[in-house]
MMTF fields as JSON, N, C-alpha, C and O atoms, coordinates in Angstrom:
{
  "mmtfVersion": "1.0.0",
  "mmtfProducer": "UNKNOWN",
  "numBonds": 271,
  "numAtoms": 272,
  "numGroups": 68,
  "numChains": 1,
  "numModels": 1,
  "chainsPerModel": [1],
  "groupsPerChain": [68],
  "chainIdList": ["A"],
  "bondAtomList": [4, 2, 8, 6, 12, 10, 16, 14, 20, 18, 24, 22, 28, 26, 32, 30, 36, 34, 40, 38, 44, 42, 48, 46, 52, 50, 56, 54, 60, 58, 64, 62, 68, 66, 72, 70, 76, 74, 80, 78, 84, 82, 88, 86, 92, 90, 96, 94, 100, 98, 104, 102, 108, 106, 112, 110, 116, 114, 120, 118, 124, 122, 128, 126, 132, 130, 136, 134, 140, 138, 144, 142, 148, 146, 152, 150, 156, 154, 160, 158, 164, 162, 168, 166, 172, 170, 176, 174, 180, 178, 184, 182, 188, 186, 192, 190, 196, 194, 200, 198, 204, 202, 208, 206, 212, 210, 216, 214, 220, 218, 224, 222, 228, 226, 232, 230, 236, 234, 240, 238, 244, 242, 248, 246, 252, 250, 256, 254, 260, 258, 264, 262, 268, 266],
  "bondOrderList": [1, 1, 1, 1, 1, 1, 1, 1, 1, 1, 1, 1, 1, 1, 1, 1, 1, 1, 1, 1, 1, 1, 1, 1, 1, 1, 1, 1, 1, 1, 1, 1, 1, 1, 1, 1, 1, 1, 1, 1, 1, 1, 1, 1, 1, 1, 1, 1, 1, 1, 1, 1, 1, 1, 1, 1, 1, 1, 1, 1, 1, 1, 1, 1, 1, 1, 1],
  "groupList": [{"groupName": "MET", "atomNameList": ["N", "CA", "C", "O"], "elementList": ["N", "C", "C", "O"], "formalChargeList": [0, 0, 0, 0], "bondAtomList": [1, 0, 2, 1, 3, 2], "bondOrderList": [1, 1, 2], "singleLetterCode": "M", "chemCompType": "L-PEPTIDE LINKING"}, {"groupName": "ASN", "atomNameList": ["N", "CA", "C", "O"], "elementList": ["N", "C", "C", "O"], "formalChargeList": [0, 0, 0, 0], "bondAtomList": [1, 0, 2, 1, 3, 2], "bondOrderList": [1, 1, 2], "singleLetterCode": "N", "chemCompType": "L-PEPTIDE LINKING"}, {"groupName": "ASP", "atomNameList": ["N", "CA", "C", "O"], "elementList": ["N", "C", "C", "O"], "formalChargeList": [0, 0, 0, 0], "bondAtomList": [1, 0, 2, 1, 3, 2], "bondOrderList": [1, 1, 2], "singleLetterCode": "D", "chemCompType": "L-PEPTIDE LINKING"}, {"groupName": "LYS", "atomNameList": ["N", "CA", "C", "O"], "elementList": ["N", "C", "C", "O"], "formalChargeList": [0, 0, 0, 0], "bondAtomList": [1, 0, 2, 1, 3, 2], "bondOrderList": [1, 1, 2], "singleLetterCode": "K", "chemCompType": "L-PEPTIDE LINKING"}, {"groupName": "PRO", "atomNameList": ["N", "CA", "C", "O"], "elementList": ["N", "C", "C", "O"], "formalChargeList": [0, 0, 0, 0], "bondAtomList": [1, 0, 2, 1, 3, 2], "bondOrderList": [1, 1, 2], "singleLetterCode": "P", "chemCompType": "L-PEPTIDE LINKING"}, {"groupName": "ARG", "atomNameList": ["N", "CA", "C", "O"], "elementList": ["N", "C", "C", "O"], "formalChargeList": [0, 0, 0, 0], "bondAtomList": [1, 0, 2, 1, 3, 2], "bondOrderList": [1, 1, 2], "singleLetterCode": "R", "chemCompType": "L-PEPTIDE LINKING"}, {"groupName": "VAL", "atomNameList": ["N", "CA", "C", "O"], "elementList": ["N", "C", "C", "O"], "formalChargeList": [0, 0, 0, 0], "bondAtomList": [1, 0, 2, 1, 3, 2], "bondOrderList": [1, 1, 2], "singleLetterCode": "V", "chemCompType": "L-PEPTIDE LINKING"}, {"groupName": "SER", "atomNameList": ["N", "CA", "C", "O"], "elementList": ["N", "C", "C", "O"], "formalChargeList": [0, 0, 0, 0], "bondAtomList": [1, 0, 2, 1, 3, 2], "bondOrderList": [1, 1, 2], "singleLetterCode": "S", "chemCompType": "L-PEPTIDE LINKING"}, {"groupName": "ILE", "atomNameList": ["N", "CA", "C", "O"], "elementList": ["N", "C", "C", "O"], "formalChargeList": [0, 0, 0, 0], "bondAtomList": [1, 0, 2, 1, 3, 2], "bondOrderList": [1, 1, 2], "singleLetterCode": "I", "chemCompType": "L-PEPTIDE LINKING"}, {"groupName": "LEU", "atomNameList": ["N", "CA", "C", "O"], "elementList": ["N", "C", "C", "O"], "formalChargeList": [0, 0, 0, 0], "bondAtomList": [1, 0, 2, 1, 3, 2], "bondOrderList": [1, 1, 2], "singleLetterCode": "L", "chemCompType": "L-PEPTIDE LINKING"}, {"groupName": "TYR", "atomNameList": ["N", "CA", "C", "O"], "elementList": ["N", "C", "C", "O"], "formalChargeList": [0, 0, 0, 0], "bondAtomList": [1, 0, 2, 1, 3, 2], "bondOrderList": [1, 1, 2], "singleLetterCode": "Y", "chemCompType": "L-PEPTIDE LINKING"}, {"groupName": "GLY", "atomNameList": ["N", "CA", "C", "O"], "elementList": ["N", "C", "C", "O"], "formalChargeList": [0, 0, 0, 0], "bondAtomList": [1, 0, 2, 1, 3, 2], "bondOrderList": [1, 1, 2], "singleLetterCode": "G", "chemCompType": "PEPTIDE LINKING"}, {"groupName": "GLU", "atomNameList": ["N", "CA", "C", "O"], "elementList": ["N", "C", "C", "O"], "formalChargeList": [0, 0, 0, 0], "bondAtomList": [1, 0, 2, 1, 3, 2], "bondOrderList": [1, 1, 2], "singleLetterCode": "E", "chemCompType": "L-PEPTIDE LINKING"}, {"groupName": "CYS", "atomNameList": ["N", "CA", "C", "O"], "elementList": ["N", "C", "C", "O"], "formalChargeList": [0, 0, 0, 0], "bondAtomList": [1, 0, 2, 1, 3, 2], "bondOrderList": [1, 1, 2], "singleLetterCode": "C", "chemCompType": "L-PEPTIDE LINKING"}, {"groupName": "ALA", "atomNameList": ["N", "CA", "C", "O"], "elementList": ["N", "C", "C", "O"], "formalChargeList": [0, 0, 0, 0], "bondAtomList": [1, 0, 2, 1, 3, 2], "bondOrderList": [1, 1, 2], "singleLetterCode": "A", "chemCompType": "L-PEPTIDE LINKING"}, {"groupName": "GLN", "atomNameList": ["N", "CA", "C", "O"], "elementList": ["N", "C", "C", "O"], "formalChargeList": [0, 0, 0, 0], "bondAtomList": [1, 0, 2, 1, 3, 2], "bondOrderList": [1, 1, 2], "singleLetterCode": "Q", "chemCompType": "L-PEPTIDE LINKING"}, {"groupName": "THR", "atomNameList": ["N", "CA", "C", "O"], "elementList": ["N", "C", "C", "O"], "formalChargeList": [0, 0, 0, 0], "bondAtomList": [1, 0, 2, 1, 3, 2], "bondOrderList": [1, 1, 2], "singleLetterCode": "T", "chemCompType": "L-PEPTIDE LINKING"}, {"groupName": "PHE", "atomNameList": ["N", "CA", "C", "O"], "elementList": ["N", "C", "C", "O"], "formalChargeList": [0, 0, 0, 0], "bondAtomList": [1, 0, 2, 1, 3, 2], "bondOrderList": [1, 1, 2], "singleLetterCode": "F", "chemCompType": "L-PEPTIDE LINKING"}],
  "groupTypeList": [0, 1, 1, 2, 3, 4, 4, 5, 6, 7, 6, 8, 8, 9, 1, 10, 1, 11, 3, 9, 9, 8, 12, 12, 13, 8, 3, 14, 9, 9, 14, 15, 16, 10, 1, 2, 10, 12, 9, 8, 6, 6, 2, 1, 11, 7, 16, 2, 2, 7, 4, 2, 10, 8, 5, 3, 16, 17, 4, 2, 5, 9, 1, 8, 8, 12, 9, 3],
  "groupIdList": [1, 2, 3, 4, 5, 6, 7, 8, 9, 10, 11, 12, 13, 14, 15, 16, 17, 18, 19, 20, 21, 22, 23, 24, 25, 26, 27, 28, 29, 30, 31, 32, 33, 34, 35, 36, 37, 38, 39, 40, 41, 42, 43, 44, 45, 46, 47, 48, 49, 50, 51, 52, 53, 54, 55, 56, 57, 58, 59, 60, 61, 62, 63, 64, 65, 66, 67, 68],
  "secStructList": [7, 7, 7, 1, 1, 7, 7, 7, 3, 3, 3, 3, 3, 3, 3, 1, 1, 7, 2, 2, 2, 2, 2, 2, 2, 2, 2, 2, 2, 2, 6, 1, 1, 7, 7, 1, 3, 3, 3, 3, 3, 3, 3, 3, 1, 7, 1, 1, 1, 2, 2, 2, 2, 2, 2, 2, 2, 1, 6, 6, 6, 7, 3, 3, 3, 3, 3, 7],
  "xCoordList": [10.66, 10.003, 11.051, 11.78, 11.129, 12.152, 11.49, 11.124, 11.334, 10.747, 11.775, 12.615, 11.702, 12.573, 12.021, 12.754, 10.741, 10.09, 10.179, 9.875, 10.596, 10.634, 9.223, 8.261, 9.09, 7.752, 7.11, 7.801, 5.791, 5.053, 5.139, 5.123, 5.229, 5.384, 4.21, 3.781, 3.697, 2.686, 3.356, 3.946, 3.259, 3.8, 2.612, 1.71, 2.618, 1.493, 1.964, 2.909, 1.281, 1.575, 0.45, -0.718, 0.779, -0.206, -0.262, 0.772, -1.464, -1.626, -2.615, -3.671, -2.243, -3.169, -2.845, -1.816, -3.718, -3.534, -2.172, -1.516, -1.758, -0.463, -0.545, 0.341, -1.584, -1.797, -0.584, -0.29, 0.107, 1.26, 2.493, 3.419, 2.521, 3.702, 3.476, 4.431, 2.236, 1.947, 2.328, 2.75, 2.192, 2.505, 3.967, 4.265, 4.873, 6.303, 6.611, 7.411, 5.985, 6.187, 5.722, 6.45, 4.517, 3.97, 4.776, 5.05, 5.159, 5.967, 7.299, 7.753, 7.913, 9.173, 8.972, 9.797, 7.884, 7.611, 7.297, 7.736, 6.556, 6.216, 7.43, 7.422, 8.455, 9.648, 10.667, 11.666, 10.444, 11.42, 11.478, 10.582, 12.505, 12.687, 12.037, 11.815, 11.728, 11.052, 9.6, 8.909, 9.135, 7.827, 6.7, 5.534, 7.003, 5.952, 5.495, 5.786, 4.785, 4.306, 2.946, 2.546, 2.262, 1.024, 1.214, 1.925, 0.575, 0.694, -0.661, -1.673, -0.665, -1.889, -1.684, -0.686, -2.636, -2.619, -3.755, -4.912, -3.423, -4.43, -4.548, -3.614, -5.705, -5.937, -6.654, -7.694, -6.094, -6.593, -7.503, -7.281, -8.531, -9.517, -9.063, -9.419, -8.286, -7.786, -8.922, -10.007, -8.639, -9.601, -9.104, -9.72, -7.997, -7.417, -7.691, -7.011, -8.669, -9.058, -8.0, -7.98, -7.127, -6.064, -6.576, -6.069, -7.562, -7.997, -8.471, -8.112, -9.263, -9.727, -8.562, -8.514, -7.643, -6.468, -5.649, -5.202, -5.459, -4.696, -5.406, -4.767, -6.716, -7.485, -7.377, -7.223, -7.455, -7.388, -5.981, -5.82, -4.973, -3.593, -3.032, -2.22, -3.453, -2.923, -4.049, -4.134, -4.907, -5.993, -5.422, -4.495, -5.972, -5.605, -4.179, -3.689, -3.501, -2.13, -2.005, -0.985, -3.053, -2.968, -4.358, -5.361, -4.399, -5.649, -5.656, -4.625, -6.822, -6.961, -7.972, -9.074, -7.579, -8.471, -8.677, -7.722, -9.934, -10.234, -10.815, -11.835, -10.16, -10.669, -11.32, -10.84, -12.392, -13.121, -12.649, -13.139],
  "yCoordList": [16.562, 17.088, 17.363, 16.457, 18.585, 18.971, 19.556, 20.731, 18.76, 19.206, 19.085, 18.186, 19.997, 19.898, 18.928, 18.456, 18.635, 17.754, 16.301, 16.013, 15.378, 13.967, 13.434, 13.97, 12.406, 11.879, 11.231, 10.713, 11.264, 10.585, 9.08, 8.619, 8.338, 6.893, 6.222, 6.667, 5.167, 4.333, 3.052, 2.331, 2.776, 1.545, 0.629, 0.965, -0.523, -1.451, -2.727, -3.382, -3.061, -4.281, -5.266, -4.943, -6.441, -7.498, -8.303, -8.685, -8.555, -9.25, -10.397, -10.264, -11.519, -12.643, -13.317, -13.979, -13.151, -13.74, -13.389, -14.235, -12.147, -11.715, -10.882, -10.071, -11.071, -10.263, -10.25, -9.222, -11.345, -11.43, -10.705, -10.424, -10.397, -9.785, -8.363, -7.601, -8.002, -6.755, -5.514, -4.516, -5.549, -4.362, -3.959, -2.78, -4.911, -4.61, -4.041, -3.114, -4.59, -4.124, -2.673, -1.84, -2.376, -1.027, -0.023, 1.078, -0.377, 0.522, 0.855, 1.997, -0.108, 0.136, 1.114, 2.0, 0.951, 1.867, 3.28, 4.256, 3.398, 4.713, 5.42, 6.644, 4.685, 5.271, 5.775, 6.379, 5.548, 5.976, 7.497, 8.187, 8.019, 9.464, 10.061, 11.271, 9.26, 9.771, 10.074, 9.216, 11.282, 11.719, 11.679, 11.6, 11.728, 11.879, 10.512, 10.143, 9.785, 8.47, 8.212, 8.849, 7.262, 6.766, 5.283, 4.596, 4.804, 3.402, 2.731, 3.178, 1.664, 0.93, -0.53, -1.144, -1.082, -2.503, -3.151, -2.749, -4.144, -4.915, -6.256, -7.058, -6.485, -7.728, -8.713, -8.396, -9.896, -10.898, -11.913, -13.12, -11.409, -12.295, -12.968, -14.119, -12.274, -12.854, -13.307, -12.726, -14.354, -14.86, -14.664, -15.159, -13.944, -13.741, -12.342, -11.908, -11.639, -10.306, -9.243, -8.204, -9.491, -8.54, -7.135, -6.167, -6.985, -5.63, -4.807, -3.636, -5.392, -4.666, -4.313, -3.215, -5.229, -4.984, -3.813, -2.949, -3.789, -2.722, -1.383, -0.38, -1.36, -0.12, 0.422, 1.628, -0.454, -0.033, 0.408, 1.343, -0.255, 0.024, 1.246, 1.974, 1.482, 2.578, 3.434, 3.564, 4.014, 4.829, 6.049, 6.7, 6.339, 7.526, 7.522, 8.574, 6.395, 6.35, 5.631, 5.751, 4.877, 4.111, 3.811, 4.035, 3.309, 2.865, 1.355, 0.724, 0.774, -0.683, -1.014, -0.466, -1.917, -2.451, -3.913, -4.686, -4.291, -5.672, -6.416, -6.016, -7.494, -8.38, -9.568, -10.034, -10.047, -11.183, -12.492, -13.55],
  "zCoordList": [-22.724, -21.558, -20.489, -20.084, -20.039, -19.081, -17.841, -17.831, -16.81, -15.545, -14.441, -14.454, -13.485, -12.323, -11.284, -10.415, -11.377, -10.413, -10.892, -12.05, -10.005, -10.412, -10.653, -10.103, -11.453, -11.753, -10.537, -9.661, -10.491, -9.429, -9.668, -10.809, -8.599, -8.682, -7.981, -6.916, -8.569, -7.922, -7.475, -8.279, -6.182, -5.618, -5.366, -4.6, -6.01, -5.916, -5.227, -5.667, -4.135, -3.395, -3.662, -3.447, -4.12, -4.291, -2.999, -2.453, -2.517, -1.251, -1.395, -2.013, -0.811, -0.655, 0.662, 0.79, 1.636, 2.972, 3.573, 4.18, 3.399, 3.907, 5.175, 5.444, 5.944, 7.146, 8.071, 8.683, 8.181, 9.08, 8.538, 9.298, 7.238, 6.618, 6.13, 5.979, 5.885, 5.173, 5.979, 5.393, 7.292, 8.099, 7.951, 7.757, 8.037, 7.889, 6.501, 6.371, 5.483, 4.111, 3.958, 3.418, 4.43, 4.295, 5.116, 4.638, 6.334, 7.162, 6.485, 6.547, 5.856, 5.151, 3.997, 3.777, 3.27, 2.162, 2.657, 2.049, 3.736, 4.277, 4.877, 5.008, 5.237, 5.848, 4.832, 5.221, 3.57, 2.571, 2.456, 2.944, 1.826, 1.722, 0.48, 0.436, -0.516, -1.709, -1.344, -0.796, -1.642, -1.176, -2.191, -1.803, -3.448, -4.452, -4.982, -6.12, -4.143, -4.54, -3.914, -2.94, -4.506, -3.924, -3.664, -4.396, -2.62, -2.234, -2.425, -1.884, -3.192, -3.514, -3.135, -3.512, -2.385, -2.072, -2.853, -2.729, -3.646, -4.367, -3.662, -3.659, -3.068, -2.347, -3.259, -3.837, -3.381, -4.307, -3.612, -3.701, -2.919, -2.312, -1.032, -0.78, -0.224, 1.027, 1.935, 1.948, 2.688, 3.665, 5.1, 6.044, 5.262, 6.594, 7.151, 8.081, 6.6, 7.076, 6.799, 7.458, 5.838, 5.507, 5.182, 5.75, 4.29, 3.93, 5.129, 5.246, 6.012, 7.196, 8.118, 8.672, 8.277, 9.104, 8.543, 9.298, 7.243, 6.599, 6.778, 7.096, 6.578, 6.749, 8.175, 8.369, 9.16, 10.566, 10.963, 11.748, 10.429, 10.806, 10.091, 10.663, 8.845, 8.035, 7.443, 6.222, 8.277, 7.731, 6.991, 7.473, 5.847, 5.055, 4.523, 4.111, 4.514, 4.012, 2.674, 1.996, 2.288, 1.048, 0.52, 1.198, -0.683, -1.304, -1.341, -1.572, -1.112, -1.183, -2.262, -2.297, -3.137, -4.162, -3.819, -3.76, -3.593, -3.233, -4.421, -4.983, -4.794, -5.837, -5.147, -4.114, -5.708, -5.084, -5.654, -5.259]
}
């Protein structure tokens, strides 16, 4: 397979009660120069309101999958 376009990349962040750390992590990923990627946060049943915080802070920038 010979394409000039680099492959799309999925960046998956696992989160559990990481509300205090997740913003810095996501901002660093969004600041990179590689453009063809999707950002997915998988929340493993956090009790610190992480998923809502992520949705409010980064609307339309990533996908969130919430596990109970």
